[in-house]
Amino acid sequence: MTVLKTERLTKQFGGLTAVDEVDLEIEQGEGVSLIGPNGAGKSTFINLVTRRLEPSYGEIAFQGDSIIGMDPHEVVQRGMSKSFQTASIFPELTVKENATIAALAAEHGSFRFNFFRNQNSYPAVDELANEVLESVGLYDERENQADSLDYGNKRRLELGIALAAEPDMLLMDEPTAGMSPDETKSTVDLIKRVKEELDLTFLLVEHDMEIVFDISDRIVVLNRGSVIAEGTPTEVQNDPAVQEAYLGGVEE
Ligand SMILES: Nc1ncnc2c1ncn2[C@@H]1O[C@H](COP(=O)(O)OP(=O)(O)OP(=O)(O)O)[C@@H](O)[C@H]1O
């Protein structure tokens, strides 16, 4: 099943075309990375998909329905979550309380899961919060105040909060930015494990090629707003157009 589909998606800022007729499809369970040199249009693309920016023209369908014209929160309710680079943690609450609030918000915000959980709602929320904390490795920290977590664990909690909404697709914008090599490795391992366990569909924007090649089923390469290559990590790595785009970026 196709989770996300863009067709000729375009964003112009004055005379500059930041995203130029991008066709992209992400299937259920697929992990896709969007890469490209600085200014390629990656953030603009993500902002279009999350409805924070209005496209100049083109189509975006999520779960088969057009989301053009929707507010960002409606898209979240439909199952698109964004993790990292978001101030989603309540610092004064415990880890467990943070996960519970996220799970509750999903209960009330989503029409999909209310159907299954209409009766005994609180136990279901509690169970979901515990499951999420286990899956991000924070179950033992559950009674601690969120503020007391170290940097790596705070990022894990952010991922947990995003997962508690049971997203159909998770967007991640540089999830390991600012992390130490150890924290980076454990976050990458975590994303890989969560993807396997929960059959997570994700779209990742990341500069670190080692992470991208390690974590992605498929890579889409943007340059000056256009898709210049697409394929498995090996295919993309060996693509002359990609090598040229990156080398060109260095020369400029
Ligand atoms: N709000 C805006 N107004 C005008 N131009 C913009 C705006 N946002 C982005 N741009 C321009 O659009 C182009 C694409 O920018 P974007 O931030 O999407 O690239 P990126 O691939 O995310 O870059 P980076 O890797 O450096 O974050 C750039 O030339 C940028 O200057």
mmCIF file of C-alpha atoms and ligand atoms in Angstrom:
data_model
loop_
_atom_site.group_PDB
_atom_site.id
_atom_site.type_symbol
_atom_site.label_atom_id
_atom_site.label_comp_id
_atom_site.label_asym_id
_atom_site.label_seq_id
_atom_site.Cartn_x
_atom_site.Cartn_y
_atom_site.Cartn_z
ATOM 1 C CA MET A 1 0.000 0.000 0.000
ATOM 2 C CA THR A 2 1.226 3.495 -0.792
ATOM 3 C CA VAL A 3 1.404 5.674 2.315
ATOM 4 C CA LEU A 4 2.682 8.897 0.764
ATOM 5 C CA LYS A 5 2.536 9.989 -2.835
ATOM 6 C CA THR A 6 3.552 13.336 -4.246
ATOM 7 C CA GLU A 7 3.013 14.295 -7.864
ATOM 8 C CA ARG A 8 4.761 17.215 -9.522
ATOM 9 C CA LEU A 9 5.065 18.782 -6.089
ATOM 10 C CA THR A 10 6.494 22.261 -6.517
ATOM 11 C CA LYS A 11 7.366 25.206 -4.297
ATOM 12 C CA GLN A 12 8.598 28.494 -5.647
ATOM 13 C CA PHE A 13 9.929 31.314 -3.506
ATOM 14 C CA GLY A 14 9.799 34.279 -5.845
ATOM 15 C CA GLY A 15 12.024 33.335 -8.759
ATOM 16 C CA LEU A 16 13.593 30.365 -6.947
ATOM 17 C CA THR A 17 12.125 26.892 -7.383
ATOM 18 C CA ALA A 18 13.055 25.190 -4.100
ATOM 19 C CA VAL A 19 11.080 21.991 -4.866
ATOM 20 C CA ASP A 20 10.662 21.263 -8.543
ATOM 21 C CA GLU A 21 8.000 18.797 -9.714
ATOM 22 C CA VAL A 22 8.914 16.062 -7.247
ATOM 23 C CA ASP A 23 7.209 12.689 -7.657
ATOM 24 C CA LEU A 24 7.806 10.505 -4.636
ATOM 25 C CA GLU A 25 6.076 7.397 -3.344
ATOM 26 C CA ILE A 26 6.575 5.642 -0.048
ATOM 27 C CA GLU A 27 5.132 2.198 0.525
ATOM 28 C CA GLN A 28 3.930 0.796 3.858
ATOM 29 C CA GLY A 29 6.901 -0.446 5.881
ATOM 30 C CA GLU A 30 9.480 1.313 3.746
ATOM 31 C CA GLY A 31 12.306 3.416 5.161
ATOM 32 C CA VAL A 32 13.152 6.196 2.730
ATOM 33 C CA SER A 33 15.853 8.838 3.084
ATOM 34 C CA LEU A 34 15.874 12.172 1.344
ATOM 35 C CA ILE A 35 19.384 13.445 0.760
ATOM 36 C CA GLY A 36 21.014 16.210 -1.248
ATOM 37 C CA PRO A 37 23.515 19.032 -0.934
ATOM 38 C CA ASN A 38 22.763 22.165 1.105
ATOM 39 C CA GLY A 39 19.842 24.094 -0.336
ATOM 40 C CA ALA A 40 18.610 21.094 -2.355
ATOM 41 C CA GLY A 41 15.061 21.546 -1.056
ATOM 42 C CA LYS A 42 14.832 18.812 1.585
ATOM 43 C CA SER A 43 13.392 20.949 4.391
ATOM 44 C CA THR A 44 11.022 22.658 1.987
ATOM 45 C CA PHE A 45 9.797 19.249 0.812
ATOM 46 C CA ILE A 46 9.180 18.107 4.414
ATOM 47 C CA ASN A 47 7.366 21.365 5.181
ATOM 48 C CA LEU A 48 5.133 20.832 2.161
ATOM 49 C CA VAL A 49 4.317 17.269 3.168
ATOM 50 C CA THR A 50 3.523 18.290 6.765
ATOM 51 C CA ARG A 51 1.409 21.183 5.427
ATOM 52 C CA ARG A 52 3.516 23.895 7.035
ATOM 53 C CA LEU A 53 4.058 25.359 3.574
ATOM 54 C CA GLU A 54 1.556 25.725 0.764
ATOM 55 C CA PRO A 55 2.748 24.225 -2.541
ATOM 56 C CA SER A 56 2.848 26.408 -5.651
ATOM 57 C CA TYR A 57 1.302 23.453 -7.426
ATOM 58 C CA GLY A 58 1.284 19.668 -7.392
ATOM 59 C CA GLU A 59 -0.435 16.978 -5.366
ATOM 60 C CA ILE A 60 0.213 15.262 -2.026
ATOM 61 C CA ALA A 61 -1.757 12.175 -1.067
ATOM 62 C CA PHE A 62 -1.456 10.493 2.327
ATOM 63 C CA GLN A 63 -3.066 7.065 2.718
ATOM 64 C CA GLY A 64 -4.736 7.583 -0.619
ATOM 65 C CA ASP A 65 -6.387 10.929 0.210
ATOM 66 C CA SER A 66 -5.288 14.357 -0.921
ATOM 67 C CA ILE A 67 -4.079 16.442 2.024
ATOM 68 C CA ILE A 68 -3.868 19.685 0.061
ATOM 69 C CA GLY A 69 -5.863 22.308 1.945
ATOM 70 C CA MET A 70 -5.588 20.508 5.300
ATOM 71 C CA ASP A 71 -4.106 22.047 8.441
ATOM 72 C CA PRO A 72 -0.903 20.531 9.827
ATOM 73 C CA HIS A 73 -2.747 19.058 12.846
ATOM 74 C CA GLU A 74 -5.253 17.294 10.581
ATOM 75 C CA VAL A 75 -2.383 15.574 8.832
ATOM 76 C CA VAL A 76 -0.992 14.505 12.216
ATOM 77 C CA GLN A 77 -4.396 13.102 13.149
ATOM 78 C CA ARG A 78 -4.407 11.104 9.960
ATOM 79 C CA GLY A 79 -1.246 9.359 11.121
ATOM 80 C CA MET A 80 1.744 11.422 10.020
ATOM 81 C CA SER A 81 4.097 12.118 12.914
ATOM 82 C CA LYS A 82 7.268 14.143 12.993
ATOM 83 C CA SER A 83 9.968 13.344 15.477
ATOM 84 C CA PHE A 84 13.093 15.222 16.551
ATOM 85 C CA GLN A 85 13.737 18.924 16.307
ATOM 86 C CA THR A 86 10.396 19.364 18.006
ATOM 87 C CA ALA A 87 9.931 20.554 21.562
ATOM 88 C CA SER A 88 7.535 17.724 22.338
ATOM 89 C CA ILE A 89 8.715 16.897 25.887
ATOM 90 C CA PHE A 90 7.104 18.289 29.039
ATOM 91 C CA PRO A 91 10.300 18.679 31.110
ATOM 92 C CA GLU A 92 8.640 18.808 34.542
ATOM 93 C CA LEU A 93 6.660 15.592 34.057
ATOM 94 C CA THR A 94 7.982 12.060 34.413
ATOM 95 C CA VAL A 95 9.013 9.960 31.452
ATOM 96 C CA LYS A 96 5.917 7.803 31.906
ATOM 97 C CA GLU A 97 3.625 10.825 32.122
ATOM 98 C CA ASN A 98 5.079 12.157 28.891
ATOM 99 C CA ALA A 99 4.437 8.866 27.119
ATOM 100 C CA THR A 100 0.927 8.646 28.586
ATOM 101 C CA ILE A 101 0.009 12.135 27.412
ATOM 102 C CA ALA A 102 1.243 11.302 23.922
ATOM 103 C CA ALA A 103 -0.773 8.070 23.922
ATOM 104 C CA LEU A 104 -3.859 9.908 25.226
ATOM 105 C CA ALA A 105 -3.530 12.607 22.605
ATOM 106 C CA ALA A 106 -3.457 9.869 19.991
ATOM 107 C CA GLU A 107 -6.574 8.292 21.502
ATOM 108 C CA HIS A 108 -8.520 11.475 21.247
ATOM 109 C CA GLY A 109 -6.933 12.846 18.153
ATOM 110 C CA SER A 110 -7.182 9.827 15.930
ATOM 111 C CA PHE A 111 -10.362 8.468 14.503
ATOM 112 C CA ARG A 112 -8.595 5.269 13.568
ATOM 113 C CA PHE A 113 -7.827 3.783 16.947
ATOM 114 C CA ASN A 114 -10.771 5.066 18.963
ATOM 115 C CA PHE A 115 -12.790 2.478 17.177
ATOM 116 C CA PHE A 116 -10.791 -0.349 18.727
ATOM 117 C CA ARG A 117 -10.285 1.226 22.119
ATOM 118 C CA ASN A 118 -13.599 2.813 22.907
ATOM 119 C CA GLN A 119 -14.490 0.864 26.046
ATOM 120 C CA ASN A 120 -11.642 0.496 28.479
ATOM 121 C CA SER A 121 -9.657 3.424 27.293
ATOM 122 C CA TYR A 122 -7.318 4.080 30.212
ATOM 123 C CA PRO A 123 -5.789 0.575 30.494
ATOM 124 C CA ALA A 124 -5.179 0.643 26.746
ATOM 125 C CA VAL A 125 -3.439 4.003 27.017
ATOM 126 C CA ASP A 126 -1.357 2.799 29.945
ATOM 127 C CA GLU A 127 -0.361 -0.321 28.067
ATOM 128 C CA LEU A 128 0.553 1.647 24.964
ATOM 129 C CA ALA A 129 2.674 4.077 27.037
ATOM 130 C CA ASN A 130 4.535 1.147 28.627
ATOM 131 C CA GLU A 131 5.064 -0.565 25.281
ATOM 132 C CA VAL A 132 6.441 2.596 23.766
ATOM 133 C CA LEU A 133 8.829 3.160 26.676
ATOM 134 C CA GLU A 134 10.041 -0.406 26.377
ATOM 135 C CA SER A 135 10.576 -0.075 22.642
ATOM 136 C CA VAL A 136 12.707 3.070 23.056
ATOM 137 C CA GLY A 137 14.588 1.617 26.035
ATOM 138 C CA LEU A 138 13.235 4.018 28.661
ATOM 139 C CA TYR A 139 10.997 1.726 30.699
ATOM 140 C CA ASP A 140 13.435 1.681 33.629
ATOM 141 C CA GLU A 141 13.545 5.481 33.585
ATOM 142 C CA ARG A 142 9.767 5.832 33.635
ATOM 143 C CA GLU A 143 9.473 7.388 37.111
ATOM 144 C CA ASN A 144 12.230 9.939 36.485
ATOM 145 C CA GLN A 145 11.508 13.520 35.574
ATOM 146 C CA ALA A 146 11.986 14.047 31.837
ATOM 147 C CA ASP A 147 14.261 16.983 32.495
ATOM 148 C CA SER A 148 16.734 14.744 34.318
ATOM 149 C CA LEU A 149 17.366 12.540 31.264
ATOM 150 C CA ASP A 150 20.642 12.946 29.421
ATOM 151 C CA TYR A 151 20.628 14.277 25.862
ATOM 152 C CA GLY A 152 20.507 10.889 24.141
ATOM 153 C CA ASN A 153 17.637 9.695 26.321
ATOM 154 C CA LYS A 154 15.717 12.914 25.713
ATOM 155 C CA ARG A 155 15.906 12.221 21.994
ATOM 156 C CA ARG A 156 14.738 8.657 22.662
ATOM 157 C CA LEU A 157 11.801 10.059 24.585
ATOM 158 C CA GLU A 158 10.971 12.341 21.652
ATOM 159 C CA LEU A 159 10.957 9.305 19.404
ATOM 160 C CA GLY A 160 8.759 7.499 21.945
ATOM 161 C CA ILE A 161 6.324 10.415 22.032
ATOM 162 C CA ALA A 162 6.078 10.323 18.243
ATOM 163 C CA LEU A 163 5.594 6.537 18.275
ATOM 164 C CA ALA A 164 2.900 6.726 20.968
ATOM 165 C CA ALA A 165 0.706 8.432 18.375
ATOM 166 C CA GLU A 166 0.991 5.139 16.431
ATOM 167 C CA PRO A 167 1.964 6.948 13.251
ATOM 168 C CA ASP A 168 1.441 5.444 9.829
ATOM 169 C CA MET A 169 4.476 7.407 8.729
ATOM 170 C CA LEU A 170 7.203 9.001 10.787
ATOM 171 C CA LEU A 171 9.159 11.965 9.486
ATOM 172 C CA MET A 172 12.598 12.461 10.954
ATOM 173 C CA ASP A 173 14.702 15.522 10.318
ATOM 174 C CA GLU A 174 18.314 14.902 11.314
ATOM 175 C CA PRO A 175 17.529 12.664 14.283
ATOM 176 C CA THR A 176 21.145 12.435 15.408
ATOM 177 C CA ALA A 177 22.051 16.123 15.150
ATOM 178 C CA GLY A 178 24.091 17.167 18.175
ATOM 179 C CA MET A 179 24.596 13.615 19.429
ATOM 180 C CA SER A 180 27.872 12.018 20.462
ATOM 181 C CA PRO A 181 29.072 9.063 18.339
ATOM 182 C CA ASP A 182 27.765 6.626 20.994
ATOM 183 C CA GLU A 183 24.362 8.320 21.176
ATOM 184 C CA THR A 184 24.217 8.388 17.376
ATOM 185 C CA LYS A 185 24.897 4.684 17.162
ATOM 186 C CA SER A 186 22.303 3.801 19.750
ATOM 187 C CA THR A 187 19.692 6.044 18.082
ATOM 188 C CA VAL A 188 20.367 4.487 14.681
ATOM 189 C CA ASP A 189 20.087 1.006 16.219
ATOM 190 C CA LEU A 190 16.870 2.060 17.917
ATOM 191 C CA ILE A 191 15.301 3.333 14.693
ATOM 192 C CA LYS A 192 16.292 0.113 12.916
ATOM 193 C CA ARG A 193 14.817 -2.024 15.681
ATOM 194 C CA VAL A 194 11.586 -0.020 15.902
ATOM 195 C CA LYS A 195 11.246 -0.213 12.142
ATOM 196 C CA GLU A 196 11.472 -4.021 12.279
ATOM 197 C CA GLU A 197 9.295 -4.483 15.329
ATOM 198 C CA LEU A 198 6.545 -2.040 14.384
ATOM 199 C CA ASP A 199 6.900 -2.210 10.603
ATOM 200 C CA LEU A 200 7.459 1.517 10.744
ATOM 201 C CA THR A 201 7.269 3.587 7.577
ATOM 202 C CA PHE A 202 9.617 6.545 7.664
ATOM 203 C CA LEU A 203 10.961 9.445 5.678
ATOM 204 C CA LEU A 204 14.329 10.619 6.950
ATOM 205 C CA VAL A 205 16.297 13.755 6.144
ATOM 206 C CA GLU A 206 19.900 13.263 7.161
ATOM 207 C CA HIS A 207 23.290 14.634 6.193
ATOM 208 C CA ASP A 208 25.365 11.796 7.609
ATOM 209 C CA MET A 209 25.799 9.356 4.722
ATOM 210 C CA GLU A 210 26.910 6.522 6.967
ATOM 211 C CA ILE A 211 23.562 6.665 8.768
ATOM 212 C CA VAL A 212 21.617 7.040 5.521
ATOM 213 C CA PHE A 213 23.254 4.024 3.907
ATOM 214 C CA ASP A 214 22.838 1.983 7.079
ATOM 215 C CA ILE A 215 19.183 2.717 7.749
ATOM 216 C CA SER A 216 17.405 3.172 4.401
ATOM 217 C CA ASP A 217 15.593 0.758 2.129
ATOM 218 C CA ARG A 218 15.605 3.427 -0.535
ATOM 219 C CA ILE A 219 17.275 6.786 -1.023
ATOM 220 C CA VAL A 220 15.931 9.740 -2.987
ATOM 221 C CA VAL A 221 18.484 12.361 -4.013
ATOM 222 C CA LEU A 222 17.428 15.967 -4.492
ATOM 223 C CA ASN A 223 19.532 18.612 -6.189
ATOM 224 C CA ARG A 224 18.283 22.136 -6.783
ATOM 225 C CA GLY A 225 14.755 21.006 -6.064
ATOM 226 C CA SER A 226 14.683 18.061 -8.495
ATOM 227 C CA VAL A 227 15.057 14.338 -7.947
ATOM 228 C CA ILE A 228 18.321 13.406 -9.674
ATOM 229 C CA ALA A 229 18.580 9.811 -8.482
ATOM 230 C CA GLU A 230 16.655 7.205 -6.571
ATOM 231 C CA GLY A 231 17.378 3.639 -5.549
ATOM 232 C CA THR A 232 18.891 1.324 -2.973
ATOM 233 C CA PRO A 233 21.885 2.593 -0.990
ATOM 234 C CA THR A 234 24.260 0.731 -3.309
ATOM 235 C CA GLU A 235 22.610 2.062 -6.457
ATOM 236 C CA VAL A 236 22.686 5.634 -5.204
ATOM 237 C CA GLN A 237 26.246 5.392 -3.939
ATOM 238 C CA ASN A 238 27.463 4.378 -7.385
ATOM 239 C CA ASP A 239 25.386 6.881 -9.327
ATOM 240 C CA PRO A 240 27.595 9.350 -11.221
ATOM 241 C CA ALA A 241 24.910 12.090 -11.082
ATOM 242 C CA VAL A 242 24.918 11.875 -7.285
ATOM 243 C CA GLN A 243 28.682 11.999 -7.038
ATOM 244 C CA GLU A 244 28.702 15.005 -9.334
ATOM 245 C CA ALA A 245 25.993 16.835 -7.358
ATOM 246 C CA TYR A 246 27.957 16.427 -4.129
ATOM 247 C CA LEU A 247 31.322 17.278 -5.683
ATOM 248 C CA GLY A 248 29.742 20.260 -7.440
ATOM 249 C CA GLY A 249 28.497 21.423 -4.054
ATOM 250 C CA VAL A 250 32.036 21.331 -2.665
ATOM 251 C CA GLU A 251 33.447 23.271 -5.586
ATOM 252 C CA GLU A 252 30.931 26.069 -5.326
HETATM 253 N N1 LIG B 1 10.967 30.760 3.229
HETATM 254 C C1 LIG B 1 11.841 30.846 2.208
HETATM 255 N N2 LIG B 1 11.899 31.944 1.445
HETATM 256 C C2 LIG B 1 12.765 32.029 0.411
HETATM 257 N N3 LIG B 1 13.619 31.055 0.059
HETATM 258 C C3 LIG B 1 13.620 29.932 0.801
HETATM 259 C C4 LIG B 1 12.731 29.764 1.919
HETATM 260 N N4 LIG B 1 12.953 28.540 2.449
HETATM 261 C C5 LIG B 1 13.926 27.975 1.710
HETATM 262 N N5 LIG B 1 14.329 28.795 0.719
HETATM 263 C C6 LIG B 1 15.340 28.495 -0.309
HETATM 264 O O1 LIG B 1 14.956 27.296 -0.944
HETATM 265 C C7 LIG B 1 16.095 26.486 -1.250
HETATM 266 C C8 LIG B 1 15.920 25.126 -0.606
HETATM 267 O O2 LIG B 1 16.068 25.266 0.801
HETATM 268 P P1 LIG B 1 15.876 24.066 1.823
HETATM 269 O O3 LIG B 1 16.074 24.613 3.197
HETATM 270 O O4 LIG B 1 14.617 23.361 1.542
HETATM 271 O O5 LIG B 1 17.099 23.128 1.445
HETATM 272 P P2 LIG B 1 17.717 21.904 2.257
HETATM 273 O O6 LIG B 1 17.985 20.840 1.259
HETATM 274 O O7 LIG B 1 16.852 21.568 3.403
HETATM 275 O O8 LIG B 1 19.077 22.533 2.763
HETATM 276 P P3 LIG B 1 19.970 22.184 4.060
HETATM 277 O O9 LIG B 1 20.529 20.832 3.828
HETATM 278 O O10 LIG B 1 21.025 23.238 4.013
HETATM 279 O O11 LIG B 1 19.064 22.276 5.250
HETATM 280 C C9 LIG B 1 17.305 27.255 -0.752
HETATM 281 O O12 LIG B 1 17.862 27.957 -1.853
HETATM 282 C C10 LIG B 1 16.726 28.210 0.268
HETATM 283 O O13 LIG B 1 17.501 29.383 0.364
#
